[in-house]
Amino acid sequence: MKALKAFFRFDRERFRLRNTAPYLLAFFIPVLVMLIIFMQRGIWPFGERCFLRTDLYHQYAPFFQELKLKFSTGGSLEYSWNIGGGTNFWALSAYYLASPLNILTALCPQKYIIEFVTLMILIKLGFSSVTMTYYLNRRHLKHGLAAYPAVFFGIFYALSGYMAAYQWNVMWLDCIWLFPLVLLGLERLFKEGKGLLYSFTLGLTILSNYYIAIMVCMGIFIYCFFLLGTEKVMRVDFGKKFAKFAGYTALAVVFSSMYLIPYISYFHMTASAENSFKFEWYSYFSVFDMMSRHLINVDVHTGLDHWPNIYCGVAVFLLLPFYYLNKKILLREKIGYTILLVFFYFSFSTRSMDYIWHVMHIPNSLPCRQAFIYIFLLLVMSYRGFLGLKDRSFREITLVMIFALGFVIAAEKLQTDTEYYHIYTFYVSAVFMILYVLLAYAYRKGRIYRDILVVMLLTLAAIESCINTGVTSVPTVNRNDYTSFDSGTRAIMQEIREGEGDPNGFYRVEKTTLRTKNDGAWLSYPSASTFSSVANANLTTFYKYLGLESSTNAYSTTGHTFFTDMLFGIRYSVTRDALDVDNALYRLYDEQDKVFVYRNNYALPLGAALIQNIDNAWSTSGNPLENQNSLARLFYPDRPLFINATGSYSKKKKIQLSADESGYYYAYSPRSGPKEIEVVHGDFKKTFSNLNRSITMDLGYVEGGTVISFENVEKDSTKTLNLNLYRFDEEVLPEVYHAMTKAPFIVDDYDDTHVNGHITLTESATLYTTIAYEEGWSVTVDGKPAKITPVKEAYISVPLEAGTHDVRFRFRVPYLTAGIVLTLLSGAVMLLIAVLARIGELKKERQDAPDEVPALPVADDEKKPSYADDDDFVFPYSP
């Protein structure tokens, strides 16, 4: 028992308030700053707004909602029918939901998912400040009162311009707060040969988000060369140390296998797998322009101009020169850090290096995603400059102030881009610089104690970071607008699930107007749309054939026709407005809280057996409406489904066409035409956007003889309108439907990863389904494995003989079991290393323990912790 207590000995001294207080401040100051901004913005619970920005609005919140649903219902984490017509949810989770903290979603009520994600952002910002503070203090042997100055730099790491721009990317933040611990572990590995901290934190980084982790790994590789060039210890037994580095790195990679290996096997299905680029060595911007982005209140950039978001407190304009003036810092270290900063400048400004850093892609918005590494290095240098403050003369401080203020004056003169720089940007930056210099003067003159200096520094840091984040970040939307109509939709969806004639039958649901392309995930219904970085590229191409919205990482039913709704089995359509139901195509199913749900009378089942060879016979070389005609004519060749009403027309600005007969009309404008077209006829007026994504325009019902007006309303566009107008033949659709459902696949039951059903054939045919084709699906026919054939590389088909067959589809994430086993094994190895290290420490303690002698009395002034005057570059780590 005594040995066991010694093994699990708890170091109470380390957790005393005087030692933990700096880290509590490091956590709560950034969180408090964010809460103040939330109060000012009226973010819930301080108002009716919510912090949903860009992809957090369109992707992350819905995906967290889907994760919550799976935890609540016990659903499989491998697959989801609520996203994109069916999606490998494990691969999606590898990018968006892999953070171990996300398991707390299980405890969050469904209606508070938005607040849960917001809370995760706050917690991870706090963690970032803590780990940065911890890194600086551990690296420089600071503890007690001496540990407080590092909090200043932790705050600016957590509330940097990078975080102001990207803090809504909640899945990236794990890598940001883990990065200081990874480098701390790396330094410990090379200094002491202890690699467990490095291996575990790097493994957790890769597991949490493989994408940003790739940049972390690139940063580690570069930092190794820095250590090699600046530390004598690195040149002693380098081969042995590098072998340990390689081994612990491999252990970290294996630790992430449960997500990494399955995703690698899925990666080729995404658009990101396409890689075409020629190296172009030209610069986006100058050094001066980049340095200007260190000023306060410079608007963050998330677009395509490649500007880095690198603000991390204007004090760096003062502390960085102090770093270079500090004679106690070795020249080779200064040279090493300077090379690193120059390297990162070229990484931001040079197109080819930008391409390499972003995993062999030029980023589609959200530029310079590796900038947090640059910010980290800059703050480390600034902290080293701060440690030498007591040695700076008044003349040096004055010269540095003149340099900093001179830069601000020059930037005010030269930076004329009002999109990012405002007049108060320069004045506010100058004010904070002067305040920091006044504190430096007062401290050097002995007018204030160091304790008071630290308090004032932390106060200024909180104010400055609050101003910058408040001005440049945290946009909001009305929470009620985002969740409006949710209760009505959920109620009707529950009614459908409970009231379907065949409760096990498969169906899909879509909104006529999507709020996001992941509404199915948010509202928990099986949809056919998605916006995701792991979207199946083959489905994107398939949707493009049909005139449905498709882009690099998204596809949706926007641009749908009655035929595409039938094809994808969209049995229910959700709308906020009552529709014209004077036809035999659909009927009102229910209405609650101003939500209308219509039941489509002609929605295909999940699968049907067909004689026709769709893959070869279907022509997809025409415009989308002609492609739909080509497919429909395979089953009903007598008449076209879409009748070309007036031929093809081309004009610069405006076209007016007359509807020859009453009916539902559709128009198509090619991708080369304008992105936005306004259509007017009678009381109908609508602007169609994103037409460069091959979207068909649904013009609704048009009375015969009505003039339809098309106008190019794209801003500053001179593109030519090229239009094809079609009238939909309502009588043809039922004929096509009946021809395609002569041998339907009847779903007996299904869940997240299984679809079981039966089918009866009078002759040999092919079972075509709208189950997305990807590795992981297997099928058995009458208990025997059957061959899967992809249709246009997008959907699953299975050849069948005549007779009645029991057909079972099953999905398993490829290599998931192997990945989990490898993760568990590597975790066990890490645990074993930790246990052996602890045993070794206990043995060493017993061997080194001196004979007991009476303790000498300690004077009161010796008990009070003092500041370590350590300005040397060392890596001191206690056991």
Short mmCIF file of N, CA and C in Angstrom, two decimals, residues 76-81 87-90 266 752-755 771-772 774-778 809-814:
data_model
loop_
_atom_site.label_atom_id
_atom_site.label_comp_id
_atom_site.label_asym_id
_atom_site.label_seq_id
_atom_site.Cartn_x
_atom_site.Cartn_y
_atom_site.Cartn_z
N SER A 76 -25.70 4.54 -35.14
CA SER A 76 -24.31 4.24 -35.50
C SER A 76 -23.57 5.51 -35.88
N LEU A 77 -22.31 5.61 -35.47
CA LEU A 77 -21.46 6.73 -35.85
C LEU A 77 -20.79 6.51 -37.20
N GLU A 78 -21.12 5.40 -37.84
CA GLU A 78 -20.46 5.07 -39.11
C GLU A 78 -21.14 5.70 -40.32
N TYR A 79 -22.46 5.86 -40.28
CA TYR A 79 -23.18 6.30 -41.46
C TYR A 79 -24.39 7.12 -41.05
N SER A 80 -24.77 8.05 -41.93
CA SER A 80 -25.96 8.86 -41.69
C SER A 80 -26.75 9.04 -42.98
N TRP A 81 -28.05 8.83 -42.89
CA TRP A 81 -28.95 9.07 -44.02
C TRP A 81 -29.43 10.52 -44.05
N THR A 87 -24.26 9.37 -46.10
CA THR A 87 -22.87 9.82 -45.99
C THR A 87 -22.10 8.97 -44.99
N ASN A 88 -20.84 8.73 -45.30
CA ASN A 88 -19.92 8.10 -44.38
C ASN A 88 -19.71 9.07 -43.21
N PHE A 89 -20.42 8.86 -42.12
CA PHE A 89 -20.39 9.81 -41.00
C PHE A 89 -19.07 9.75 -40.26
N TRP A 90 -18.42 8.62 -40.27
CA TRP A 90 -17.12 8.51 -39.60
C TRP A 90 -16.08 9.37 -40.31
N TYR A 266 -11.08 6.88 -47.51
CA TYR A 266 -12.24 7.57 -48.08
C TYR A 266 -11.82 8.78 -48.91
N ASP A 752 -29.10 2.89 -39.52
CA ASP A 752 -28.00 3.70 -40.03
C ASP A 752 -27.08 2.94 -40.97
N THR A 753 -26.88 1.66 -40.75
CA THR A 753 -25.89 0.91 -41.53
C THR A 753 -26.46 -0.31 -42.24
N HIS A 754 -27.76 -0.52 -42.16
CA HIS A 754 -28.37 -1.70 -42.80
C HIS A 754 -29.62 -1.29 -43.57
N VAL A 755 -29.82 -1.91 -44.71
CA VAL A 755 -31.07 -1.83 -45.45
C VAL A 755 -31.43 -3.24 -45.88
N ILE A 771 -28.57 4.59 -53.20
CA ILE A 771 -27.58 4.47 -52.13
C ILE A 771 -26.24 4.89 -52.73
N ALA A 772 -25.62 5.92 -52.15
CA ALA A 772 -24.38 6.45 -52.70
C ALA A 772 -23.30 5.37 -52.73
N GLU A 774 -19.78 3.86 -52.49
CA GLU A 774 -18.46 4.07 -51.89
C GLU A 774 -18.02 2.77 -51.25
N GLU A 775 -16.71 2.69 -51.01
CA GLU A 775 -16.17 1.52 -50.33
C GLU A 775 -16.79 1.44 -48.94
N GLY A 776 -17.11 0.26 -48.54
CA GLY A 776 -17.74 0.06 -47.23
C GLY A 776 -19.08 -0.61 -47.35
N TRP A 777 -19.75 -0.41 -48.50
CA TRP A 777 -21.03 -1.09 -48.72
C TRP A 777 -20.79 -2.51 -49.24
N SER A 778 -21.56 -3.43 -48.71
CA SER A 778 -21.57 -4.80 -49.22
C SER A 778 -23.03 -5.21 -49.35
N PHE A 809 -28.32 -4.83 -47.73
CA PHE A 809 -27.18 -3.93 -47.86
C PHE A 809 -26.62 -3.66 -46.47
N ARG A 810 -25.29 -3.64 -46.37
CA ARG A 810 -24.64 -3.40 -45.09
C ARG A 810 -23.45 -2.47 -45.28
N PHE A 811 -23.33 -1.50 -44.39
CA PHE A 811 -22.19 -0.56 -44.48
C PHE A 811 -21.29 -0.72 -43.27
N ARG A 812 -20.00 -0.82 -43.55
CA ARG A 812 -18.98 -0.82 -42.51
C ARG A 812 -17.85 0.10 -42.97
N VAL A 813 -17.42 1.01 -42.11
CA VAL A 813 -16.33 1.91 -42.46
C VAL A 813 -15.08 1.09 -42.72
N PRO A 814 -14.50 1.21 -43.91
CA PRO A 814 -13.29 0.42 -44.20
C PRO A 814 -12.16 0.71 -43.22
#
